[in-house]
Amino acid sequence: MTDMMKRIMVSGAAGQIGTELLKVLRKKRGPSNVLAVDIQKLADPSLRDSGPFEFCDVTKPEQIEKIVRKYRIGTIYHMAAILSARGEKNPHQAWDVNINGTYNILETAREHKMVRVFIPSSIAAFGSETPRENTPQETILRPKTMYGVTKVAGELLGDYYVRRFNLDVRGCRFPGIISHETLPGGGTTDYAVAIFYEAVKNKRYVCFLKEDTRLPMMYMPDCLKSVMDLMEADFGRLRHHADFNLAAMSFTPAELAAEIKKHIPEFRCEYKPDFRQAIADSWPMSIDDSAAREEWGWKPDYDLAATTKDMLAALSKRHAEGKLNY
Ligand code: SER
């Protein structure tokens, strides 16, 4: 069996990015060639029926091993993770899923001599000692959340497996991801998704961050494009591997609310910061992504205005059809 004939596996396939990545990969590589794995069922029936699915807990190496053998997996997109806010509620679980899960995926990939592995990192890899504006590629990594700790470890492990075992591991530091198919699960940037649902449904939103909290964000089509482009990049051109800075846009909750008001003038946003404010305050406001631009031609398509227009159009349509479950 050649490498190209081996199947792809997406872990965390029921999650915010996993769901949409699964769709893109099944379209590109053929539905039967892309295995979805998660600890929960896929919510979207069309995805459930379109290709293979297995329950898999990535903290259990024997489950990964069994599935990788059964489906002859050659490439893994490892999207399963506990995000920042949920991780602060249960740091032990975040450690277990993010550290042990990532290690198990890398070890299985090494043992099976896989073609390539994608492991996302995050802006949570940075901390309050990091320069917050135009955060450089090479900089201080002293995260303040367990999620961030595990993401830095994942980046370092990924680079180690490239150097030590010649395993082709790739990944980027995602900003907050905005999307309308599957809700994010327990992140600090989740407000930038929830605000759209509430704006369409109730014309009102209570934001858990202060109005002037500037964070880097990205719309899902750009996120998917970055994963596909990085995974297809020529290995010889890459000087970085598992830790590419990525940027698309940066805004504050007040700026996002103002952009939404252009479409929904009655929309009102209030601010009641909670424990997530401290997490956001330890993260960058904007990111220097020149390494990704130089090494694999990264360039985003969506800014705040384009994202807002697209999100509101998609959610308003669903709301009109009575299908905006939130
Ligand atoms: N969106 C993530 C979070 O808020 C950041 O990677 O946790």
Short mmCIF file of C-alpha atoms and ligand atoms in Angstrom, two decimals:
data_model
loop_
_atom_site.label_atom_id
_atom_site.label_comp_id
_atom_site.label_asym_id
_atom_site.label_seq_id
_atom_site.Cartn_x
_atom_site.Cartn_y
_atom_site.Cartn_z
CA MET A 1 0.00 0.00 0.00
CA THR A 2 1.49 3.36 -1.00
CA ASP A 3 1.41 6.33 1.35
CA MET A 4 -1.22 8.05 -0.78
CA MET A 5 -3.50 5.02 -0.44
CA LYS A 6 -3.38 5.10 3.34
CA ARG A 7 -6.28 6.71 5.11
CA ILE A 8 -6.52 9.96 7.02
CA MET A 9 -7.74 10.13 10.61
CA VAL A 10 -9.23 13.22 12.25
CA SER A 11 -9.34 13.16 16.06
CA GLY A 12 -11.76 15.49 17.81
CA ALA A 13 -13.91 15.19 14.69
CA ALA A 14 -17.04 16.31 16.54
CA GLY A 15 -15.40 19.55 17.64
CA GLN A 16 -15.50 23.07 16.24
CA ILE A 17 -12.59 22.71 13.80
CA GLY A 18 -12.76 18.90 13.48
CA THR A 19 -16.28 18.92 12.02
CA GLU A 20 -15.45 21.31 9.23
CA LEU A 21 -12.01 19.87 8.57
CA LEU A 22 -13.62 16.46 8.17
CA LYS A 23 -15.94 17.85 5.50
CA VAL A 24 -13.09 19.42 3.55
CA LEU A 25 -10.91 16.31 3.75
CA ARG A 26 -13.72 13.92 2.80
CA LYS A 27 -14.52 16.07 -0.21
CA LYS A 28 -10.90 16.18 -1.27
CA ARG A 29 -9.76 12.63 -0.51
CA GLY A 30 -13.01 10.69 -0.82
CA PRO A 31 -15.35 10.07 2.14
CA SER A 32 -14.28 6.47 2.77
CA ASN A 33 -10.63 7.55 3.04
CA VAL A 34 -11.17 9.88 5.98
CA LEU A 35 -11.89 8.34 9.37
CA ALA A 36 -13.53 10.48 12.03
CA VAL A 37 -12.78 9.67 15.67
CA ASP A 38 -14.08 11.28 18.83
CA ILE A 39 -15.39 10.36 22.28
CA GLN A 40 -18.80 11.64 21.20
CA LYS A 41 -20.98 10.99 18.15
CA LEU A 42 -20.85 13.39 15.22
CA ALA A 43 -23.84 15.71 15.50
CA ASP A 44 -24.26 16.29 11.77
CA PRO A 45 -26.15 13.30 10.25
CA SER A 46 -24.75 13.96 6.76
CA LEU A 47 -21.21 13.67 8.15
CA ARG A 48 -22.17 10.61 10.20
CA ASP A 49 -23.40 8.82 7.10
CA SER A 50 -20.76 10.02 4.66
CA GLY A 51 -17.76 8.05 5.95
CA PRO A 52 -16.23 5.92 8.69
CA PHE A 53 -16.40 6.81 12.39
CA GLU A 54 -14.94 5.20 15.52
CA PHE A 55 -15.20 6.12 19.16
CA CYS A 56 -11.69 6.78 20.42
CA ASP A 57 -10.32 8.23 23.64
CA VAL A 58 -6.89 9.61 22.74
CA THR A 59 -5.68 9.14 26.32
CA LYS A 60 -5.88 5.38 25.69
CA PRO A 61 -2.97 4.37 23.39
CA GLU A 62 -4.42 0.89 22.78
CA GLN A 63 -7.58 2.41 21.29
CA ILE A 64 -5.56 4.56 18.87
CA GLU A 65 -3.35 1.60 17.92
CA LYS A 66 -6.32 -0.64 17.16
CA ILE A 67 -8.01 1.94 14.96
CA VAL A 68 -4.81 2.92 13.12
CA ARG A 69 -4.21 -0.75 12.25
CA LYS A 70 -7.82 -1.43 11.28
CA TYR A 71 -8.05 1.54 8.90
CA ARG A 72 -4.38 1.69 7.77
CA ILE A 73 -4.00 5.31 8.79
CA GLY A 74 -1.14 7.26 7.20
CA THR A 75 -1.92 10.84 8.23
CA ILE A 76 -3.45 12.21 11.43
CA TYR A 77 -5.08 15.56 12.08
CA HIS A 78 -5.07 15.60 15.88
CA MET A 79 -7.76 18.12 16.79
CA ALA A 80 -8.90 16.59 20.11
CA ALA A 81 -8.10 18.94 23.00
CA ILE A 82 -9.47 20.63 26.10
CA LEU A 83 -9.49 24.40 25.52
CA SER A 84 -8.35 27.20 27.84
CA ALA A 85 -11.40 28.03 29.97
CA ARG A 86 -12.53 24.43 30.41
CA GLY A 87 -8.91 23.53 31.14
CA GLU A 88 -8.81 25.99 34.04
CA LYS A 89 -11.90 24.33 35.52
CA ASN A 90 -10.24 20.93 35.27
CA PRO A 91 -6.46 21.27 34.78
CA HIS A 92 -5.85 17.55 35.42
CA GLN A 93 -8.17 16.56 32.61
CA ALA A 94 -6.56 19.18 30.33
CA TRP A 95 -3.13 17.70 31.09
CA ASP A 96 -4.35 14.16 30.48
CA VAL A 97 -6.12 14.83 27.17
CA ASN A 98 -3.70 17.39 25.75
CA ILE A 99 -0.37 15.95 26.91
CA ASN A 100 -1.00 12.21 27.04
CA GLY A 101 -3.32 12.35 24.02
CA THR A 102 -0.73 14.19 21.93
CA TYR A 103 2.07 11.90 23.06
CA ASN A 104 -0.02 8.81 22.22
CA ILE A 105 -0.80 10.17 18.76
CA LEU A 106 2.86 10.98 18.07
CA GLU A 107 4.05 7.60 19.32
CA THR A 108 1.50 5.71 17.23
CA ALA A 109 2.47 7.83 14.20
CA ARG A 110 6.16 7.08 14.80
CA GLU A 111 5.62 3.36 15.23
CA HIS A 112 3.50 3.17 12.08
CA LYS A 113 5.91 5.36 10.11
CA MET A 114 3.14 7.74 9.18
CA VAL A 115 3.42 10.27 6.39
CA ARG A 116 2.41 13.36 8.36
CA VAL A 117 0.73 14.58 11.53
CA PHE A 118 -1.03 17.90 12.15
CA ILE A 119 -1.20 19.14 15.76
CA PRO A 120 -2.63 22.60 16.33
CA SER A 121 -1.13 24.96 18.86
CA SER A 122 -2.64 28.24 20.01
CA ILE A 123 -2.04 31.86 21.00
CA ALA A 124 -2.43 30.38 24.51
CA ALA A 125 1.22 29.27 24.16
CA PHE A 126 2.16 32.87 24.96
CA GLY A 127 1.97 34.52 28.37
CA SER A 128 2.03 37.92 30.02
CA GLU A 129 5.83 38.28 29.61
CA THR A 130 5.46 37.89 25.82
CA PRO A 131 5.38 41.11 23.74
CA ARG A 132 1.64 41.58 23.18
CA GLU A 133 1.70 43.54 19.95
CA ASN A 134 2.86 41.93 16.75
CA THR A 135 4.02 38.95 18.83
CA PRO A 136 7.12 37.49 17.15
CA GLN A 137 7.50 33.91 15.96
CA GLU A 138 10.44 33.34 18.31
CA THR A 139 9.56 34.78 21.69
CA ILE A 140 8.99 34.13 25.39
CA LEU A 141 6.65 31.17 25.98
CA ARG A 142 5.48 31.30 29.59
CA PRO A 143 1.75 30.46 29.39
CA LYS A 144 -0.45 31.05 32.41
CA THR A 145 -3.11 28.41 31.68
CA MET A 146 -2.83 24.62 31.75
CA TYR A 147 -4.07 24.65 28.15
CA GLY A 148 -1.16 26.93 27.23
CA VAL A 149 1.32 24.75 29.11
CA THR A 150 0.12 21.71 27.17
CA LYS A 151 0.23 23.59 23.86
CA VAL A 152 3.86 24.66 24.37
CA ALA A 153 4.71 21.07 25.28
CA GLY A 154 2.89 19.88 22.13
CA GLU A 155 4.90 22.28 19.95
CA LEU A 156 8.18 21.16 21.52
CA LEU A 157 7.24 17.49 21.25
CA GLY A 158 6.25 17.96 17.60
CA ASP A 159 9.59 19.58 16.79
CA TYR A 160 11.40 16.87 18.74
CA TYR A 161 9.71 14.10 16.72
CA VAL A 162 10.72 15.87 13.49
CA ARG A 163 14.38 16.10 14.58
CA ARG A 164 14.77 12.84 16.46
CA PHE A 165 12.52 10.45 14.53
CA ASN A 166 12.08 12.13 11.12
CA LEU A 167 8.33 12.19 11.65
CA ASP A 168 6.74 15.01 9.64
CA VAL A 169 4.78 16.95 12.28
CA ARG A 170 3.20 20.29 11.44
CA GLY A 171 1.12 22.79 13.35
CA CYS A 172 0.23 26.42 13.83
CA ARG A 173 -0.71 28.68 16.71
CA PHE A 174 -4.37 29.36 16.03
CA PRO A 175 -6.00 32.55 17.23
CA GLY A 176 -9.67 32.44 18.28
CA ILE A 177 -11.65 30.66 15.57
CA ILE A 178 -15.03 32.06 14.54
CA SER A 179 -17.51 29.71 12.87
CA HIS A 180 -21.20 28.86 12.54
CA GLU A 181 -21.35 25.06 12.11
CA THR A 182 -20.19 23.63 15.43
CA LEU A 183 -19.84 25.65 18.61
CA PRO A 184 -16.42 25.92 20.25
CA GLY A 185 -16.13 24.01 23.51
CA GLY A 186 -14.79 25.97 26.45
CA GLY A 187 -12.35 28.55 25.10
CA THR A 188 -11.66 32.15 26.09
CA THR A 189 -12.29 33.41 22.56
CA ASP A 190 -15.75 31.73 22.43
CA TYR A 191 -17.46 35.09 23.00
CA ALA A 192 -16.65 35.98 19.38
CA VAL A 193 -18.90 33.09 18.26
CA ALA A 194 -21.62 33.36 20.93
CA ILE A 195 -22.13 37.07 20.22
CA PHE A 196 -23.32 36.26 16.67
CA TYR A 197 -25.82 33.61 17.81
CA GLU A 198 -27.21 35.95 20.48
CA ALA A 199 -27.32 38.92 18.11
CA VAL A 200 -29.40 36.94 15.62
CA LYS A 201 -31.63 35.31 18.23
CA ASN A 202 -32.07 37.93 20.98
CA LYS A 203 -30.40 41.11 19.71
CA ARG A 204 -28.57 41.26 23.00
CA TYR A 205 -25.36 39.73 24.37
CA VAL A 206 -23.61 39.78 27.73
CA CYS A 207 -19.89 39.45 27.04
CA PHE A 208 -17.59 37.72 29.53
CA LEU A 209 -14.62 39.88 28.49
CA LYS A 210 -14.15 43.65 28.87
CA GLU A 211 -15.08 45.75 25.88
CA ASP A 212 -11.49 46.79 25.12
CA THR A 213 -9.89 43.31 25.23
CA ARG A 214 -8.10 42.99 21.90
CA LEU A 215 -7.42 39.43 20.75
CA PRO A 216 -6.29 37.80 17.50
CA MET A 217 -9.09 35.98 15.66
CA MET A 218 -9.69 34.07 12.42
CA TYR A 219 -12.72 32.99 10.40
CA MET A 220 -13.16 29.26 9.81
CA PRO A 221 -12.55 29.30 6.02
CA ASP A 222 -9.12 30.80 6.70
CA CYS A 223 -8.47 28.27 9.45
CA LEU A 224 -9.27 25.40 7.08
CA LYS A 225 -7.18 26.95 4.33
CA SER A 226 -4.22 27.25 6.71
CA VAL A 227 -4.43 23.58 7.72
CA MET A 228 -4.68 22.38 4.12
CA ASP A 229 -1.91 24.68 2.86
CA LEU A 230 0.48 23.89 5.70
CA MET A 231 -0.08 20.14 5.26
CA GLU A 232 0.59 20.40 1.52
CA ALA A 233 3.67 22.63 1.85
CA ASP A 234 7.00 21.36 0.62
CA PHE A 235 8.84 19.96 3.67
CA GLY A 236 12.14 21.29 2.31
CA ARG A 237 10.90 24.86 2.59
CA LEU A 238 9.88 24.58 6.25
CA ARG A 239 12.26 25.93 8.87
CA HIS A 240 9.55 25.77 11.51
CA HIS A 241 7.30 22.78 12.02
CA ALA A 242 4.77 22.62 14.84
CA ASP A 243 4.62 26.25 15.98
CA PHE A 244 3.78 28.63 13.13
CA ASN A 245 2.35 31.98 14.23
CA LEU A 246 -0.83 32.75 12.24
CA ALA A 247 -2.78 35.97 12.00
CA ALA A 248 -5.91 37.13 10.22
CA MET A 249 -7.50 39.96 12.25
CA SER A 250 -7.56 41.43 15.74
CA PHE A 251 -10.47 43.19 17.41
CA THR A 252 -12.08 44.02 20.75
CA PRO A 253 -15.60 42.97 21.82
CA ALA A 254 -16.68 46.62 21.37
CA GLU A 255 -15.38 46.69 17.80
CA LEU A 256 -17.12 43.41 17.02
CA ALA A 257 -20.38 44.67 18.55
CA ALA A 258 -20.12 47.86 16.45
CA GLU A 259 -19.62 45.80 13.29
CA ILE A 260 -22.68 43.65 14.13
CA LYS A 261 -24.74 46.83 14.74
CA LYS A 262 -24.11 47.87 11.15
CA HIS A 263 -26.31 44.89 10.20
CA ILE A 264 -28.56 44.70 13.30
CA PRO A 265 -28.96 48.31 14.56
CA GLU A 266 -31.00 47.24 17.65
CA PHE A 267 -28.19 44.97 18.87
CA ARG A 268 -26.95 45.76 22.40
CA CYS A 269 -23.87 44.35 24.09
CA GLU A 270 -23.11 44.48 27.83
CA TYR A 271 -19.88 43.52 29.53
CA LYS A 272 -19.61 41.34 32.63
CA PRO A 273 -16.04 40.03 32.74
CA ASP A 274 -15.47 36.72 34.55
CA PHE A 275 -12.43 34.47 35.18
CA ARG A 276 -11.73 34.35 31.44
CA GLN A 277 -10.65 38.01 31.50
CA ALA A 278 -7.35 37.08 33.22
CA ILE A 279 -6.71 34.44 30.56
CA ALA A 280 -7.37 36.92 27.73
CA ASP A 281 -5.15 39.52 29.42
CA SER A 282 -2.23 37.09 29.29
CA TRP A 283 -2.57 36.58 25.52
CA PRO A 284 -1.28 38.69 22.61
CA MET A 285 -3.32 41.40 20.89
CA SER A 286 -1.79 40.86 17.45
CA ILE A 287 0.55 38.35 15.86
CA ASP A 288 3.50 38.52 13.46
CA ASP A 289 2.94 35.66 11.03
CA SER A 290 5.78 36.40 8.61
CA ALA A 291 7.36 32.93 9.04
CA ALA A 292 4.12 31.25 7.83
CA ARG A 293 3.89 33.74 4.95
CA GLU A 294 7.48 33.11 3.88
CA GLU A 295 7.70 29.36 4.41
CA TRP A 296 4.35 28.22 2.98
CA GLY A 297 2.66 31.26 1.52
CA TRP A 298 0.07 31.89 4.24
CA LYS A 299 -2.36 34.74 3.54
CA PRO A 300 -5.83 35.16 5.10
CA ASP A 301 -8.92 36.15 3.10
CA TYR A 302 -11.33 37.35 5.80
CA ASP A 303 -11.22 40.54 7.86
CA LEU A 304 -13.73 41.62 10.54
CA ALA A 305 -16.23 43.12 8.07
CA ALA A 306 -16.24 40.07 5.76
CA THR A 307 -16.45 37.64 8.69
CA THR A 308 -19.36 39.52 10.30
CA LYS A 309 -21.31 39.68 7.04
CA ASP A 310 -20.85 35.97 6.38
CA MET A 311 -21.61 34.85 9.96
CA LEU A 312 -24.79 36.90 10.17
CA ALA A 313 -26.00 35.71 6.76
CA ALA A 314 -25.47 32.04 7.68
CA LEU A 315 -27.03 32.30 11.16
CA SER A 316 -29.95 34.49 10.06
CA LYS A 317 -30.84 31.93 7.41
CA ARG A 318 -30.79 29.12 9.98
CA HIS A 319 -32.83 31.23 12.40
CA ALA A 320 -35.45 31.92 9.73
CA GLU A 321 -35.69 28.17 9.10
CA GLY A 322 -36.14 27.57 12.86
CA LYS A 323 -32.88 25.63 13.01
CA LEU A 324 -30.69 27.89 15.13
CA ASN A 325 -30.13 25.51 18.01
CA TYR A 326 -27.98 27.21 20.58
N1 SER B 1 -9.74 29.46 21.17
C1 SER B 1 -8.84 28.92 22.14
C2 SER B 1 -9.29 29.20 23.52
O1 SER B 1 -9.90 30.22 23.70
C3 SER B 1 -7.47 29.48 21.95
O2 SER B 1 -6.72 28.57 21.28
O3 SER B 1 -9.01 28.46 24.39
#
